[in-house]
């Protein structure tokens, strides 16, 4: 759902510098309020009276239960045990007041999951109380609100992922995630999303390891379907040798693809070997964020190339 092109929005856009830079340490109150409004419009209001309850009740209840357990509390602050709140009010009041960004992102992710549940089971939620916005439109609007506010997070593939560049994100990362959502790439999708989760949590060493696993998984999946001479424990280089030997890249073009082969063989596996994946020894290893960011984007680009080339050459 495109955002309504109001005067205030046109003015903000005209004043932008064009810089593709995002912030990651705060979700402003205006965006939090918009999130509350969007979730309510999508999954409906909380209603429970005796044995009668709206279909959204279990969604709100799950959201509250998960956050309570994560925070180790019986009631989410600032709500009190006997103040007459319901689960929706407790969740939203907490979300609007939470100071720690990692938990705010947890709340954001849970709200997206609730909207995704409505999409995945429309029959169950057909009698929602006052829903106004279909889930696809609601989730697209929330992602658009985050971008407009200069917040570098988006919901894709079932989780909140960090976005360093809108251009790279929209042209490389999102298409790669779309391809990985195909059933045949399920294992690689899980690993690539794990890399994004580690990146968001600032566990950059794990991010590198998971990127390499996702890259190798895509090679194994494609190689298995094409009958390459590869084994279950082969390295990325051995699998790429088999890919070239099998003609996956046409012989007539292989000279033109020398740089591509070098990139495929070294970009993801070598960075992983140098920066992660082995014991650190006596000195703790510190993987810089920009290294992990490069690895994520390289992995997405190479996965996208391999999967699209496989699909284009049956």
mmCIF file with all atom_site columns, N, CA and C in Angstrom, residues 21-22 33 36 49 63 67 92 98 115 153 170 190 195 201 213 219 221 240-241 243 250 252 285:
data_model
loop_
_atom_site.group_PDB
_atom_site.id
_atom_site.type_symbol
_atom_site.label_atom_id
_atom_site.label_alt_id
_atom_site.label_comp_id
_atom_site.label_asym_id
_atom_site.label_entity_id
_atom_site.label_seq_id
_atom_site.pdbx_PDB_ins_code
_atom_site.Cartn_x
_atom_site.Cartn_y
_atom_site.Cartn_z
_atom_site.occupancy
_atom_site.B_iso_or_equiv
_atom_site.pdbx_formal_charge
_atom_site.auth_seq_id
_atom_site.auth_comp_id
_atom_site.auth_asym_id
_atom_site.auth_atom_id
_atom_site.pdbx_PDB_model_num
ATOM 1  N N  . UNK A 1 21  ? 21.486  6.848   3.966   1.00 0.00 ? 21  UNK A N  1
ATOM 2  C CA . UNK A 1 21  ? 22.051  6.521   5.271   1.00 0.00 ? 21  UNK A CA 1
ATOM 3  C C  . UNK A 1 21  ? 20.902  6.321   6.258   1.00 0.00 ? 21  UNK A C  1
ATOM 4  N N  . UNK A 1 22  ? 21.005  5.283   7.061   1.00 0.00 ? 22  UNK A N  1
ATOM 5  C CA . UNK A 1 22  ? 19.942  4.944   8.003   1.00 0.00 ? 22  UNK A CA 1
ATOM 6  C C  . UNK A 1 22  ? 20.482  4.908   9.424   1.00 0.00 ? 22  UNK A C  1
ATOM 7  N N  . UNK A 1 33  ? 3.874   4.673   17.142  1.00 0.00 ? 33  UNK A N  1
ATOM 8  C CA . UNK A 1 33  ? 2.423   4.896   17.110  1.00 0.00 ? 33  UNK A CA 1
ATOM 9  C C  . UNK A 1 33  ? 1.852   4.411   15.779  1.00 0.00 ? 33  UNK A C  1
ATOM 10 N N  . UNK A 1 36  ? 1.512   0.665   15.942  1.00 0.00 ? 36  UNK A N  1
ATOM 11 C CA . UNK A 1 36  ? 0.336   0.262   16.719  1.00 0.00 ? 36  UNK A CA 1
ATOM 12 C C  . UNK A 1 36  ? -0.924  0.401   15.870  1.00 0.00 ? 36  UNK A C  1
ATOM 13 N N  . UNK A 1 49  ? -15.287 -11.138 26.012  1.00 0.00 ? 49  UNK A N  1
ATOM 14 C CA . UNK A 1 49  ? -16.376 -10.972 26.963  1.00 0.00 ? 49  UNK A CA 1
ATOM 15 C C  . UNK A 1 49  ? -16.993 -12.338 27.231  1.00 0.00 ? 49  UNK A C  1
ATOM 16 N N  . UNK A 1 63  ? 1.815   -12.582 21.731  1.00 0.00 ? 63  UNK A N  1
ATOM 17 C CA . UNK A 1 63  ? 2.802   -11.509 21.717  1.00 0.00 ? 63  UNK A CA 1
ATOM 18 C C  . UNK A 1 63  ? 3.205   -11.127 23.137  1.00 0.00 ? 63  UNK A C  1
ATOM 19 N N  . UNK A 1 67  ? 7.018   -11.814 25.042  1.00 0.00 ? 67  UNK A N  1
ATOM 20 C CA . UNK A 1 67  ? 7.835   -10.702 25.555  1.00 0.00 ? 67  UNK A CA 1
ATOM 21 C C  . UNK A 1 67  ? 8.004   -10.806 27.071  1.00 0.00 ? 67  UNK A C  1
ATOM 22 N N  . UNK A 1 92  ? 1.025   -3.030  23.648  1.00 0.00 ? 92  UNK A N  1
ATOM 23 C CA . UNK A 1 92  ? 1.260   -1.746  22.990  1.00 0.00 ? 92  UNK A CA 1
ATOM 24 C C  . UNK A 1 92  ? 1.823   -0.710  23.963  1.00 0.00 ? 92  UNK A C  1
ATOM 25 N N  . UNK A 1 98  ? 9.249   1.135   25.725  1.00 0.00 ? 98  UNK A N  1
ATOM 26 C CA . UNK A 1 98  ? 10.504  0.392   25.844  1.00 0.00 ? 98  UNK A CA 1
ATOM 27 C C  . UNK A 1 98  ? 11.675  1.223   25.317  1.00 0.00 ? 98  UNK A C  1
ATOM 28 N N  . UNK A 1 115 ? 0.603   -10.120 11.829  1.00 0.00 ? 115 UNK A N  1
ATOM 29 C CA . UNK A 1 115 ? 0.000   -9.781  10.537  1.00 0.00 ? 115 UNK A CA 1
ATOM 30 C C  . UNK A 1 115 ? 0.207   -10.906 9.530   1.00 0.00 ? 115 UNK A C  1
ATOM 31 N N  . UNK A 1 153 ? 15.835  -0.869  9.153   1.00 0.00 ? 153 UNK A N  1
ATOM 32 C CA . UNK A 1 153 ? 15.360  -2.237  9.353   1.00 0.00 ? 153 UNK A CA 1
ATOM 33 C C  . UNK A 1 153 ? 14.149  -2.483  8.467   1.00 0.00 ? 153 UNK A C  1
ATOM 34 N N  . UNK A 1 170 ? 17.294  -3.327  -2.014  1.00 0.00 ? 170 UNK A N  1
ATOM 35 C CA . UNK A 1 170 ? 16.167  -3.562  -2.920  1.00 0.00 ? 170 UNK A CA 1
ATOM 36 C C  . UNK A 1 170 ? 16.569  -4.287  -4.191  1.00 0.00 ? 170 UNK A C  1
ATOM 37 N N  . UNK A 1 190 ? 17.460  -20.639 5.467   1.00 0.00 ? 190 UNK A N  1
ATOM 38 C CA . UNK A 1 190 ? 17.605  -20.653 6.926   1.00 0.00 ? 190 UNK A CA 1
ATOM 39 C C  . UNK A 1 190 ? 18.969  -20.107 7.335   1.00 0.00 ? 190 UNK A C  1
ATOM 40 N N  . UNK A 1 195 ? 22.385  -15.515 9.198   1.00 0.00 ? 195 UNK A N  1
ATOM 41 C CA . UNK A 1 195 ? 23.449  -14.527 9.031   1.00 0.00 ? 195 UNK A CA 1
ATOM 42 C C  . UNK A 1 195 ? 22.919  -13.122 9.297   1.00 0.00 ? 195 UNK A C  1
ATOM 43 N N  . UNK A 1 201 ? 22.292  -8.674  15.591  1.00 0.00 ? 201 UNK A N  1
ATOM 44 C CA . UNK A 1 201 ? 22.686  -8.825  16.995  1.00 0.00 ? 201 UNK A CA 1
ATOM 45 C C  . UNK A 1 201 ? 24.149  -8.450  17.236  1.00 0.00 ? 201 UNK A C  1
ATOM 46 N N  . UNK A 1 213 ? 28.016  -20.764 4.858   1.00 0.00 ? 213 UNK A N  1
ATOM 47 C CA . UNK A 1 213 ? 27.165  -21.956 4.832   1.00 0.00 ? 213 UNK A CA 1
ATOM 48 C C  . UNK A 1 213 ? 26.041  -21.804 3.810   1.00 0.00 ? 213 UNK A C  1
ATOM 49 N N  . UNK A 1 219 ? 25.286  -23.858 -3.718  1.00 0.00 ? 219 UNK A N  1
ATOM 50 C CA . UNK A 1 219 ? 26.108  -24.625 -4.656  1.00 0.00 ? 219 UNK A CA 1
ATOM 51 C C  . UNK A 1 219 ? 25.757  -26.111 -4.609  1.00 0.00 ? 219 UNK A C  1
ATOM 52 N N  . UNK A 1 221 ? 22.938  -27.527 -3.636  1.00 0.00 ? 221 UNK A N  1
ATOM 53 C CA . UNK A 1 221 ? 21.586  -27.754 -4.151  1.00 0.00 ? 221 UNK A CA 1
ATOM 54 C C  . UNK A 1 221 ? 21.586  -27.737 -5.675  1.00 0.00 ? 221 UNK A C  1
ATOM 55 N N  . UNK A 1 240 ? 32.831  -25.382 -7.163  1.00 0.00 ? 240 UNK A N  1
ATOM 56 C CA . UNK A 1 240 ? 32.943  -24.481 -8.312  1.00 0.00 ? 240 UNK A CA 1
ATOM 57 C C  . UNK A 1 240 ? 33.770  -25.114 -9.423  1.00 0.00 ? 240 UNK A C  1
ATOM 58 N N  . UNK A 1 241 ? 34.812  -25.877 -9.061  1.00 0.00 ? 241 UNK A N  1
ATOM 59 C CA . UNK A 1 241 ? 35.560  -26.632 -10.079 1.00 0.00 ? 241 UNK A CA 1
ATOM 60 C C  . UNK A 1 241 ? 34.615  -27.555 -10.837 1.00 0.00 ? 241 UNK A C  1
ATOM 61 N N  . UNK A 1 243 ? 31.398  -27.198 -11.125 1.00 0.00 ? 243 UNK A N  1
ATOM 62 C CA . UNK A 1 243 ? 30.450  -26.389 -11.890 1.00 0.00 ? 243 UNK A CA 1
ATOM 63 C C  . UNK A 1 243 ? 31.033  -25.988 -13.237 1.00 0.00 ? 243 UNK A C  1
ATOM 64 N N  . UNK A 1 250 ? 29.144  -21.725 -19.723 1.00 0.00 ? 250 UNK A N  1
ATOM 65 C CA . UNK A 1 250 ? 29.480  -22.258 -21.038 1.00 0.00 ? 250 UNK A CA 1
ATOM 66 C C  . UNK A 1 250 ? 30.964  -22.081 -21.349 1.00 0.00 ? 250 UNK A C  1
ATOM 67 N N  . UNK A 1 252 ? 32.591  -21.403 -23.974 1.00 0.00 ? 252 UNK A N  1
ATOM 68 C CA . UNK A 1 252 ? 32.911  -20.244 -24.810 1.00 0.00 ? 252 UNK A CA 1
ATOM 69 C C  . UNK A 1 252 ? 32.977  -18.954 -23.999 1.00 0.00 ? 252 UNK A C  1
ATOM 70 N N  . UNK A 1 285 ? 39.044  -12.481 18.678  1.00 0.00 ? 285 UNK A N  1
ATOM 71 C CA . UNK A 1 285 ? 38.948  -11.936 17.331  1.00 0.00 ? 285 UNK A CA 1
ATOM 72 C C  . UNK A 1 285 ? 37.822  -10.909 17.280  1.00 0.00 ? 285 UNK A C  1
#
